[in-house]
Short mmCIF file of C-alpha atoms in Angstrom, two decimals:
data_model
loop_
_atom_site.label_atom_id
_atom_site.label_comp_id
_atom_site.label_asym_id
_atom_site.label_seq_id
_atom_site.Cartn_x
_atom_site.Cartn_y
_atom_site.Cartn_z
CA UNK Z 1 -40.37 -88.47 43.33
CA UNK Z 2 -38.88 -88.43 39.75
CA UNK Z 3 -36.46 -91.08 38.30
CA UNK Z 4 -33.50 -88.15 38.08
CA UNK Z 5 -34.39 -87.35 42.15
CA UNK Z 6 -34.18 -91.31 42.85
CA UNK Z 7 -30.81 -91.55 40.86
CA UNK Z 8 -29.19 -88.44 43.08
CA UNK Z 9 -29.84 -89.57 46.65
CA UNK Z 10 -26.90 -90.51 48.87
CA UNK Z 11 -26.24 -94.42 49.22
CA UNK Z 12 -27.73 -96.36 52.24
CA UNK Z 13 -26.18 -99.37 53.46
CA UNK Z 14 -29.19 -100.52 54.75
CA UNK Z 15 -31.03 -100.30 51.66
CA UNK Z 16 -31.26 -103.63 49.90
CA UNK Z 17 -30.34 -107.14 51.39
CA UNK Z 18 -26.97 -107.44 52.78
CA UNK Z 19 -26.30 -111.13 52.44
CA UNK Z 20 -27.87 -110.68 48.66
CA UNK Z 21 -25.40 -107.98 48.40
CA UNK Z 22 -22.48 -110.15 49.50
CA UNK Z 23 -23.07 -113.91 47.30
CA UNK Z 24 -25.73 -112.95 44.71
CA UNK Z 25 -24.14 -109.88 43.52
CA UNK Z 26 -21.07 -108.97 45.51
CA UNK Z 27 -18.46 -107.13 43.58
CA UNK Z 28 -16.08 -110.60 43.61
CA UNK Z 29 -19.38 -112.51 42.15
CA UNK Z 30 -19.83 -109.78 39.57
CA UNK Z 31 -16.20 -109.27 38.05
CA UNK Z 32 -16.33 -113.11 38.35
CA UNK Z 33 -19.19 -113.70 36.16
CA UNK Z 34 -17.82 -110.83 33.92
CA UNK Z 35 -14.68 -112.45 33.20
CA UNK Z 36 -15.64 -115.95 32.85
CA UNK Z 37 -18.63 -114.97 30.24
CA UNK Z 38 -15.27 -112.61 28.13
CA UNK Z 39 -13.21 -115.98 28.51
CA UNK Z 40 -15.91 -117.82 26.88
CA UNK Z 41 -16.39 -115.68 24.07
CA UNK Z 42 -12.57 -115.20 23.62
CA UNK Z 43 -12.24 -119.21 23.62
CA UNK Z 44 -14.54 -118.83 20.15
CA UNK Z 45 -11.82 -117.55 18.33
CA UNK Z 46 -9.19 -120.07 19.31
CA UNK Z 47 -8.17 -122.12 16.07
CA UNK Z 48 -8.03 -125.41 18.44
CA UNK Z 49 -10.68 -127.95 17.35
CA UNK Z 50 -11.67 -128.99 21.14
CA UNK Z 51 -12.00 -125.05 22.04
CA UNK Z 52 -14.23 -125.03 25.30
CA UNK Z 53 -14.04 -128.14 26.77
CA UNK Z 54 -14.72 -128.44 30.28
CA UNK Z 55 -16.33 -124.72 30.11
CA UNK Z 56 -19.99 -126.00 30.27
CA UNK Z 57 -20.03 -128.19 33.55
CA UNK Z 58 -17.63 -125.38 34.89
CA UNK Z 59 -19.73 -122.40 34.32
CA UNK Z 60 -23.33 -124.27 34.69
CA UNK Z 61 -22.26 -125.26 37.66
CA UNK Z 62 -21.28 -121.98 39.47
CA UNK Z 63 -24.63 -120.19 37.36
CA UNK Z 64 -26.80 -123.57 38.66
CA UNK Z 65 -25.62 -122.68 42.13
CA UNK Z 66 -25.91 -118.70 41.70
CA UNK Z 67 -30.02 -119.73 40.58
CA UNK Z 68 -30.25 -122.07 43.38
CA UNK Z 69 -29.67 -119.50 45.77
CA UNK Z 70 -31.64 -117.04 43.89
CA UNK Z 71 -34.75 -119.41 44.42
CA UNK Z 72 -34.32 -119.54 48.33
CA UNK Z 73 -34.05 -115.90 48.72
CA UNK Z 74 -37.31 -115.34 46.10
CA UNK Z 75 -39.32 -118.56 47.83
CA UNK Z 76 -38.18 -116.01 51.69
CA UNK Z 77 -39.36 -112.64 50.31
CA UNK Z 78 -35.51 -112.04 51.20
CA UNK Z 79 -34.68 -109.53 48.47
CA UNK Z 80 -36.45 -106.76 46.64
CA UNK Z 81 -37.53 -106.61 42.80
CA UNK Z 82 -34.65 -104.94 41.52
CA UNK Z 83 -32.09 -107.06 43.57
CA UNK Z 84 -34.01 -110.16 42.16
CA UNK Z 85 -33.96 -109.20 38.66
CA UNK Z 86 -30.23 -107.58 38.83
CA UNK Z 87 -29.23 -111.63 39.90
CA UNK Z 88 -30.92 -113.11 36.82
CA UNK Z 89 -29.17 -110.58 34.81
CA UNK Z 90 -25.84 -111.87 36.41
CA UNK Z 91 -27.00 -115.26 35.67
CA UNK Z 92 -27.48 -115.00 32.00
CA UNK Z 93 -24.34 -113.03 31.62
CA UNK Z 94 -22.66 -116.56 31.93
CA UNK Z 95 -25.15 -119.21 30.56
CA UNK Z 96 -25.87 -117.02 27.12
CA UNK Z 97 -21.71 -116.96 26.43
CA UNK Z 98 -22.32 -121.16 27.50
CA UNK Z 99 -24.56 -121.80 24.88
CA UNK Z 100 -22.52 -120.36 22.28
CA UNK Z 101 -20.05 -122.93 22.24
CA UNK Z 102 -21.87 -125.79 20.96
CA UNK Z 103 -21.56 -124.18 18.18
CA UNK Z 104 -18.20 -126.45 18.31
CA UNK Z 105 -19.70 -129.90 17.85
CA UNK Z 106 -16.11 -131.68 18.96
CA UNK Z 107 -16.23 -129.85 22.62
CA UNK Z 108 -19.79 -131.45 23.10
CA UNK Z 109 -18.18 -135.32 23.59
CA UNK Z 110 -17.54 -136.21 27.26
CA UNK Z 111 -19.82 -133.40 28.06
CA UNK Z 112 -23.07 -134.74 29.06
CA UNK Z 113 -23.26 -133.41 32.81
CA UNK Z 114 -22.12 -129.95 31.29
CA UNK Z 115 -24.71 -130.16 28.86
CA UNK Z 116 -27.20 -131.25 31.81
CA UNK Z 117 -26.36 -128.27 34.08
CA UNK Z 118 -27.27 -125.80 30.67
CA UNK Z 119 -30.61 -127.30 30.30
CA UNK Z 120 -31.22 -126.92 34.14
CA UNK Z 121 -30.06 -122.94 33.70
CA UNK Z 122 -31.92 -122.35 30.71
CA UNK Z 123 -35.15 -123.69 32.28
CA UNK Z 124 -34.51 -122.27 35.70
CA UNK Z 125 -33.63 -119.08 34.09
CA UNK Z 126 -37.07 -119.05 32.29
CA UNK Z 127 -38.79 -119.87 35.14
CA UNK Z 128 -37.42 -117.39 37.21
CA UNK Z 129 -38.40 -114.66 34.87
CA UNK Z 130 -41.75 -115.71 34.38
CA UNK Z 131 -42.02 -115.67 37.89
CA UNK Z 132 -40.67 -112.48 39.17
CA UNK Z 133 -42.35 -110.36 36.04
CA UNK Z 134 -45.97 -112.28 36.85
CA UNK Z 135 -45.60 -112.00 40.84
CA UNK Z 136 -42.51 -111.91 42.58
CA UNK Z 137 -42.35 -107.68 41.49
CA UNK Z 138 -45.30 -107.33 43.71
CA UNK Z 139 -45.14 -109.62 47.10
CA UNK Z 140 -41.52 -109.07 47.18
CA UNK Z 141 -40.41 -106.55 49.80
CA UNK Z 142 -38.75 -103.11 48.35
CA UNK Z 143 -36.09 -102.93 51.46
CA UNK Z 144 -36.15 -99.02 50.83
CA UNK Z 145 -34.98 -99.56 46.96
CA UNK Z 146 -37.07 -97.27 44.19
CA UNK Z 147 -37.32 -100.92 42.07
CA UNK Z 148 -35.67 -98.89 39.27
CA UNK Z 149 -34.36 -101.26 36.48
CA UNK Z 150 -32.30 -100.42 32.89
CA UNK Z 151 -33.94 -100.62 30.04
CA UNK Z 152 -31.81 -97.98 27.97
CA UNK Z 153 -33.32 -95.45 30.43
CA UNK Z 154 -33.61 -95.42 34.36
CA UNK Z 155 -37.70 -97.10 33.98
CA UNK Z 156 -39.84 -98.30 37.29
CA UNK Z 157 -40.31 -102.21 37.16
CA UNK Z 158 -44.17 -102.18 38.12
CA UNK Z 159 -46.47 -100.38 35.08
CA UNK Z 160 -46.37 -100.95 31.52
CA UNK Z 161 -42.71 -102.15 32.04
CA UNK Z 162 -44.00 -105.11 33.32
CA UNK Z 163 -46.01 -106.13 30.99
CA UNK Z 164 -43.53 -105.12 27.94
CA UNK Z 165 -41.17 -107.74 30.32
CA UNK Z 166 -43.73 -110.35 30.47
CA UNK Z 167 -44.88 -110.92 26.76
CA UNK Z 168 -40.81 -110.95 26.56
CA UNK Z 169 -40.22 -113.57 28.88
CA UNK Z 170 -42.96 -115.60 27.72
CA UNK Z 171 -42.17 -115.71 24.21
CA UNK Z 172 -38.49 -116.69 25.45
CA UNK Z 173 -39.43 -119.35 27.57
CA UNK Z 174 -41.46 -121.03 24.49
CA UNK Z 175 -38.33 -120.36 22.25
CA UNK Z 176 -36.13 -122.18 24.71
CA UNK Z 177 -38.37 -125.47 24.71
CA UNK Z 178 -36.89 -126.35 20.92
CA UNK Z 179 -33.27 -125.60 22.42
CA UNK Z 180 -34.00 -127.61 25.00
CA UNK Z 181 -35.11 -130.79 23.25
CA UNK Z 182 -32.03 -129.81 20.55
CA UNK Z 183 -29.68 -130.07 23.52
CA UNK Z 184 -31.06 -133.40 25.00
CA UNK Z 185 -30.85 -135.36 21.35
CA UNK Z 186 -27.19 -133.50 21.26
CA UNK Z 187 -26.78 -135.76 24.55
CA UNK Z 188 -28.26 -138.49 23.19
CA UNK Z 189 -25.80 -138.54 20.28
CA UNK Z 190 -22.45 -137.73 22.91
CA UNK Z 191 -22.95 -140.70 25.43
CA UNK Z 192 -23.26 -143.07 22.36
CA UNK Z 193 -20.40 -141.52 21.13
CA UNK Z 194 -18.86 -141.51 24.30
CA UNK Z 195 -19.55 -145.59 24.89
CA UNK Z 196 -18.34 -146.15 21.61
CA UNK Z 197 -14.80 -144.26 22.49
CA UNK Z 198 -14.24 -146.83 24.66
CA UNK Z 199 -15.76 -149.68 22.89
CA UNK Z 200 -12.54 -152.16 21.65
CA UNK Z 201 -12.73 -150.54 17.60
CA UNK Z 202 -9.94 -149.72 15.25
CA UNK Z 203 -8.78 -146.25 15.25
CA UNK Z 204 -9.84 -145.85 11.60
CA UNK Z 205 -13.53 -146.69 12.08
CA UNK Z 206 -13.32 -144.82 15.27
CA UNK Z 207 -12.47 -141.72 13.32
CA UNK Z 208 -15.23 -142.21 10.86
CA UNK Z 209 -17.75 -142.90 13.46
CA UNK Z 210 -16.53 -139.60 15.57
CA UNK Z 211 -17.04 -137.60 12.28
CA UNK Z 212 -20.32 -139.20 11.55
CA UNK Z 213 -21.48 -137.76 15.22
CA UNK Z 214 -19.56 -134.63 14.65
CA UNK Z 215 -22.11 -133.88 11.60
CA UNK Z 216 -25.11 -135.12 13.39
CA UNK Z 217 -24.43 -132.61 16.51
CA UNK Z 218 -23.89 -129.98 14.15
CA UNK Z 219 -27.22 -130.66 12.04
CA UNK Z 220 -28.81 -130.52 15.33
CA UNK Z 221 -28.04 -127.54 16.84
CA UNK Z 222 -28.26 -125.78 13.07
CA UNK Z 223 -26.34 -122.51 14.37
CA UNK Z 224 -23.81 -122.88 12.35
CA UNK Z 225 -25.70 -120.66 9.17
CA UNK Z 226 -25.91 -118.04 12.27
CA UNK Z 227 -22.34 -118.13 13.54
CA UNK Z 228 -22.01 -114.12 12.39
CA UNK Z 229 -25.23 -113.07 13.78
CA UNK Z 230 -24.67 -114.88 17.12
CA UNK Z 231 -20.82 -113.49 17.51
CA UNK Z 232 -22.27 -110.03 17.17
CA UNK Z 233 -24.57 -110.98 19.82
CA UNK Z 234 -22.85 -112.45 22.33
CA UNK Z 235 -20.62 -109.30 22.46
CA UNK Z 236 -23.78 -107.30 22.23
CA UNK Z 237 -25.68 -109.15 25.31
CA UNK Z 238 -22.34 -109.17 27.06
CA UNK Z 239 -21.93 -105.82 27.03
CA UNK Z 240 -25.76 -104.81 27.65
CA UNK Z 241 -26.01 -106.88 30.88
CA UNK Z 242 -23.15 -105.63 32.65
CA UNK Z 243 -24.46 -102.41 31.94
CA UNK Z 244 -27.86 -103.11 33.09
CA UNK Z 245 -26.68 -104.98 36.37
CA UNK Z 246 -23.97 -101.81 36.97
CA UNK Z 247 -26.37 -99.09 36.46
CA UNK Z 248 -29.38 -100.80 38.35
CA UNK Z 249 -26.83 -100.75 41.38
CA UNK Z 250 -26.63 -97.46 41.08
CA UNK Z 251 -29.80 -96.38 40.52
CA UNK Z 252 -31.54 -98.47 43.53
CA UNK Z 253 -28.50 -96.94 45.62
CA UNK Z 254 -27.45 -100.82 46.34
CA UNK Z 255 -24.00 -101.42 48.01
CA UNK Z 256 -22.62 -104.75 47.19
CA UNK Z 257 -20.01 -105.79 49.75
CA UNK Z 258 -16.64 -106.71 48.40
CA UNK Z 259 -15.45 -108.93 51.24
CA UNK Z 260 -12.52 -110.98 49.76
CA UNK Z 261 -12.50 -113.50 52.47
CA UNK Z 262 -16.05 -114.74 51.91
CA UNK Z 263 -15.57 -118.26 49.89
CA UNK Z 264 -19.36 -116.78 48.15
CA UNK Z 265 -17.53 -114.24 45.92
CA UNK Z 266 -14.21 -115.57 46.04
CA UNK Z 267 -14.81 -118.92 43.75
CA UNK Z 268 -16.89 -116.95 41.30
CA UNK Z 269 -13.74 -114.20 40.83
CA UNK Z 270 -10.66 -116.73 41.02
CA UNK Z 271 -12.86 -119.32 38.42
CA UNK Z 272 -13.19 -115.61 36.43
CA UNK Z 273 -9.44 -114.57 36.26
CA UNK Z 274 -8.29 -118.07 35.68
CA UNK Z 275 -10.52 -118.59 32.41
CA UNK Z 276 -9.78 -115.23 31.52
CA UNK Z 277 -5.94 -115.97 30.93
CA UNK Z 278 -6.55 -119.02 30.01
CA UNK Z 279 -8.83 -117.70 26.85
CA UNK Z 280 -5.60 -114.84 26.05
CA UNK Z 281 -3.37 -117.49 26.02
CA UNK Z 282 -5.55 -119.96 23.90
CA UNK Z 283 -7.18 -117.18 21.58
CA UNK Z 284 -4.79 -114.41 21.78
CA UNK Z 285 -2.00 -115.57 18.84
CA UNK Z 286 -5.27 -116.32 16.60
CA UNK Z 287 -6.60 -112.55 17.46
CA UNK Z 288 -3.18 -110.85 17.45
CA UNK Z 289 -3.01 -112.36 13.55
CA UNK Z 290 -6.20 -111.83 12.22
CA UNK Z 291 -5.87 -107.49 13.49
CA UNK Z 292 -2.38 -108.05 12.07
CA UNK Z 293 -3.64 -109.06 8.55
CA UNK Z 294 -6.46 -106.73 8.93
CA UNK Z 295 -3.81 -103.90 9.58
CA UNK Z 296 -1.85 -105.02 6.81
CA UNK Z 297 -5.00 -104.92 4.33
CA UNK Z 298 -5.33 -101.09 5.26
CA UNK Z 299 -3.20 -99.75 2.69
CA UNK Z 300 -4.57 -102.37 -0.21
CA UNK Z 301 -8.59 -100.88 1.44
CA UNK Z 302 -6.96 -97.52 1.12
CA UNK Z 303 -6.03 -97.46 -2.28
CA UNK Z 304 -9.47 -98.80 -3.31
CA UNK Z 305 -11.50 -96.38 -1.20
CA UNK Z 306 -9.14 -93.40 -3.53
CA UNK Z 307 -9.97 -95.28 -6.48
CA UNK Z 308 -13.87 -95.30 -5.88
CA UNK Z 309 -13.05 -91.72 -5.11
CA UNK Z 310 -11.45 -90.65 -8.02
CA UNK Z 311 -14.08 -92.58 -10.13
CA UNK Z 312 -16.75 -91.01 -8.98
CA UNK Z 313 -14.84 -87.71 -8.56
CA UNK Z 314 -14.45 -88.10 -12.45
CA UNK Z 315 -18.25 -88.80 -13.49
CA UNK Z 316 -19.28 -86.13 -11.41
CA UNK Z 317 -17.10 -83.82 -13.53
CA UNK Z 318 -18.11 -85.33 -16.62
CA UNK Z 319 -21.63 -84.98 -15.20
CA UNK Z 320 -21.24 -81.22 -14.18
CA UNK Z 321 -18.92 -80.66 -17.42
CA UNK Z 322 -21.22 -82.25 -19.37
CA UNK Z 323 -24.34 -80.17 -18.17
CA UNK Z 324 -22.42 -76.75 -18.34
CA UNK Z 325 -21.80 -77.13 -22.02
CA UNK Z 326 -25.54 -78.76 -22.75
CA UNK Z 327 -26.93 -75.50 -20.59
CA UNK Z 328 -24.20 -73.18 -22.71
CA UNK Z 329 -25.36 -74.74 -26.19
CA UNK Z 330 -28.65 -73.94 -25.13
CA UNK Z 331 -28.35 -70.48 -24.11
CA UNK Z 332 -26.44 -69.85 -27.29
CA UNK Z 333 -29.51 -71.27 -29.74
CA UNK Z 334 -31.53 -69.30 -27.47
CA UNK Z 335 -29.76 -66.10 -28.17
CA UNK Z 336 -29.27 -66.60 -31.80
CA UNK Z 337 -32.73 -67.50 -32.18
CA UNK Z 338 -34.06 -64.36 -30.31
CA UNK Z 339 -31.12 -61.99 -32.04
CA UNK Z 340 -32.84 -63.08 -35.40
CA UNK Z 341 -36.37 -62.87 -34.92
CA UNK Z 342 -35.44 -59.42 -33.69
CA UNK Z 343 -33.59 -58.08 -36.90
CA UNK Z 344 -36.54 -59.39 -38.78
CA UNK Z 345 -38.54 -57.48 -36.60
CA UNK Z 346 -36.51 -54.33 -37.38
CA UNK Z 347 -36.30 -55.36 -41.69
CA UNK Z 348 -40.12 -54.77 -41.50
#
């Protein structure tokens, strides 16, 4: 059966796991996970100095207890393939947005059990991966699913998928180890900084010493010569995972349940809203100004776009005019030249 035959059969309720489809990936847990991950990156662009605080025990906490359950329903052969790769993807829709804001070195202070629960995602994460792409894709039941995944296209997880997702994994997993031990000297540096805050010092050496472990933070995560490259792609991974998670629902002909009384996908969708608004309220003036002066620059980006315009209109003509006359002055030479080798022609 082709991938476009898969893609056009009728849903089946019984396809898939129905407790899987109620906590893992329920439609409250998704929208959930989806808002919290846009409130995270929308907390970026808020011009308070302590942006984010709180956010990383908050959201490691709900992802920590997402990948817990995600590990009792992989170690039961509970799920199928797609189902069990479709969670991860929910799961890193929320840590990846995490990470991004210690690129704020201030938030990272009083943080250390937020920081904690991101090192225990990240690892779990990797370790989940590894293990589904090396194993769990085969001993894992289908439960009538076509273990169709998104990869830009509708592609089957077993074949050369696989392996493509494998080397990927793998060379992730190493890459995280560096973040990892960057994150634990970060929390190194916060509980002395922390201990100090309450240590009996006067407020002006306090203030030196917090910007003294401001710097060091900051040195030690080194994003900060990134911070363009990693706002594109947090907006770029956002966007790609909720696609891949939607359309893999789809595809497998999965039919999350969106039963509002179940505490499972009710906490993930009321912690999703709330830091939603939150983030509008916090980042929304700073946004509203910046497309403001942006709007106000069009006119000034205008008038330069006719100038470049007219300037090159300009050397074009003088290019064109210019080449006209040389071709003219030519053919006139020419014709002299010809008109009087002919009369001498007609003199002898």
């Amino acid at each position: 059966m082709t991938l476009a035959a898969v893609t056009m059969l009728p849903r089946d309720p019984s396809v898939g796991n129905s407790d899987a489809a109620q906590d893992l990936y329920g439609i409250g847990v998704r929208v959930g996970f989806y808002l919290q991950a846009l409130g995270m990156i929308l907390y970026n662009y808020s011009i308070k100095e302590d942006y984010g605080k709180g956010l990383k025990i908050a959201s490691g906490s709900i992802t920590l207890s997402l990948l817990a359950s995600w590990y009792v329903f992989a170690a039961q052969g509970l799920f199928s393939p797609s189902e069990a790769i479709m969670v991860l993807l929910i799961v890193m829709s929320l840590s990846l947005p995490a990470k991004v804001t210690l690129l704020n070195p201030r938030n990272v202070v009083g943080e250390t059990i937020g920081l904690i629960t991101l090192v225990l995602v990240e690892l779990g994460t990797c370790a989940a991966l590894l293990w589904t792409f090396a194993r769990l894709i085969h001993t894992l039941p289908r439960l009538q699913t076509p273990n169709i995944i998104f990869f830009f296209a509708p592609v089957s997880i077993t074949g050369w998928f696989q392996y493509v997702a494998l080397v990927v994994c793998t060379v992730d997993a190493l890459f995280s180890l560096p973040y990892v031990y960057k994150v634990a000297r970060v929390i190194e540096i916060s509980w002395r900084l922390y201990r100090e805050n309450h240590a009996e010092i006067s407020k002006e050496d306090g203030e030196k010493i917090h910007e003294e472990k401001y710097r060091q933070i900051a040195e030690r995560i080194d994003w900060e010569n990134h911070r363009k490259g990693i706002a594109i792609l947090r907006w770029l991974a956002w966007i790609l995972v909720i696609i891949a998670v939607e359309t893999t629902i789809y595809w497998n002909q999965l039919s999350p349940l969106n039963d509002f009384q179940s505490p499972g996908q009710l906490i993930p969708l009321v912690a999703g809203i709330v830091i939603f608004i939150d983030s509008v309220f916090e980042a929304g003036p700073n946004i509203l100004a910046h497309v403001e002066e942006q709007f106000r620059k069009i006119p000034d980006r205008w008038a330069l776009v006719r100038a470049g315009f007219d300037q090159t209109f300009q050397w074009l003509r003088l290019r064109i005019y210019g080449s006209v006359r040389e071709w003219v002055k030519k053919q006139r030479i020419f014709t002299q030249r010809r008109t009087e080798e002919v009369a001498e022609g007609l003199q002898v």
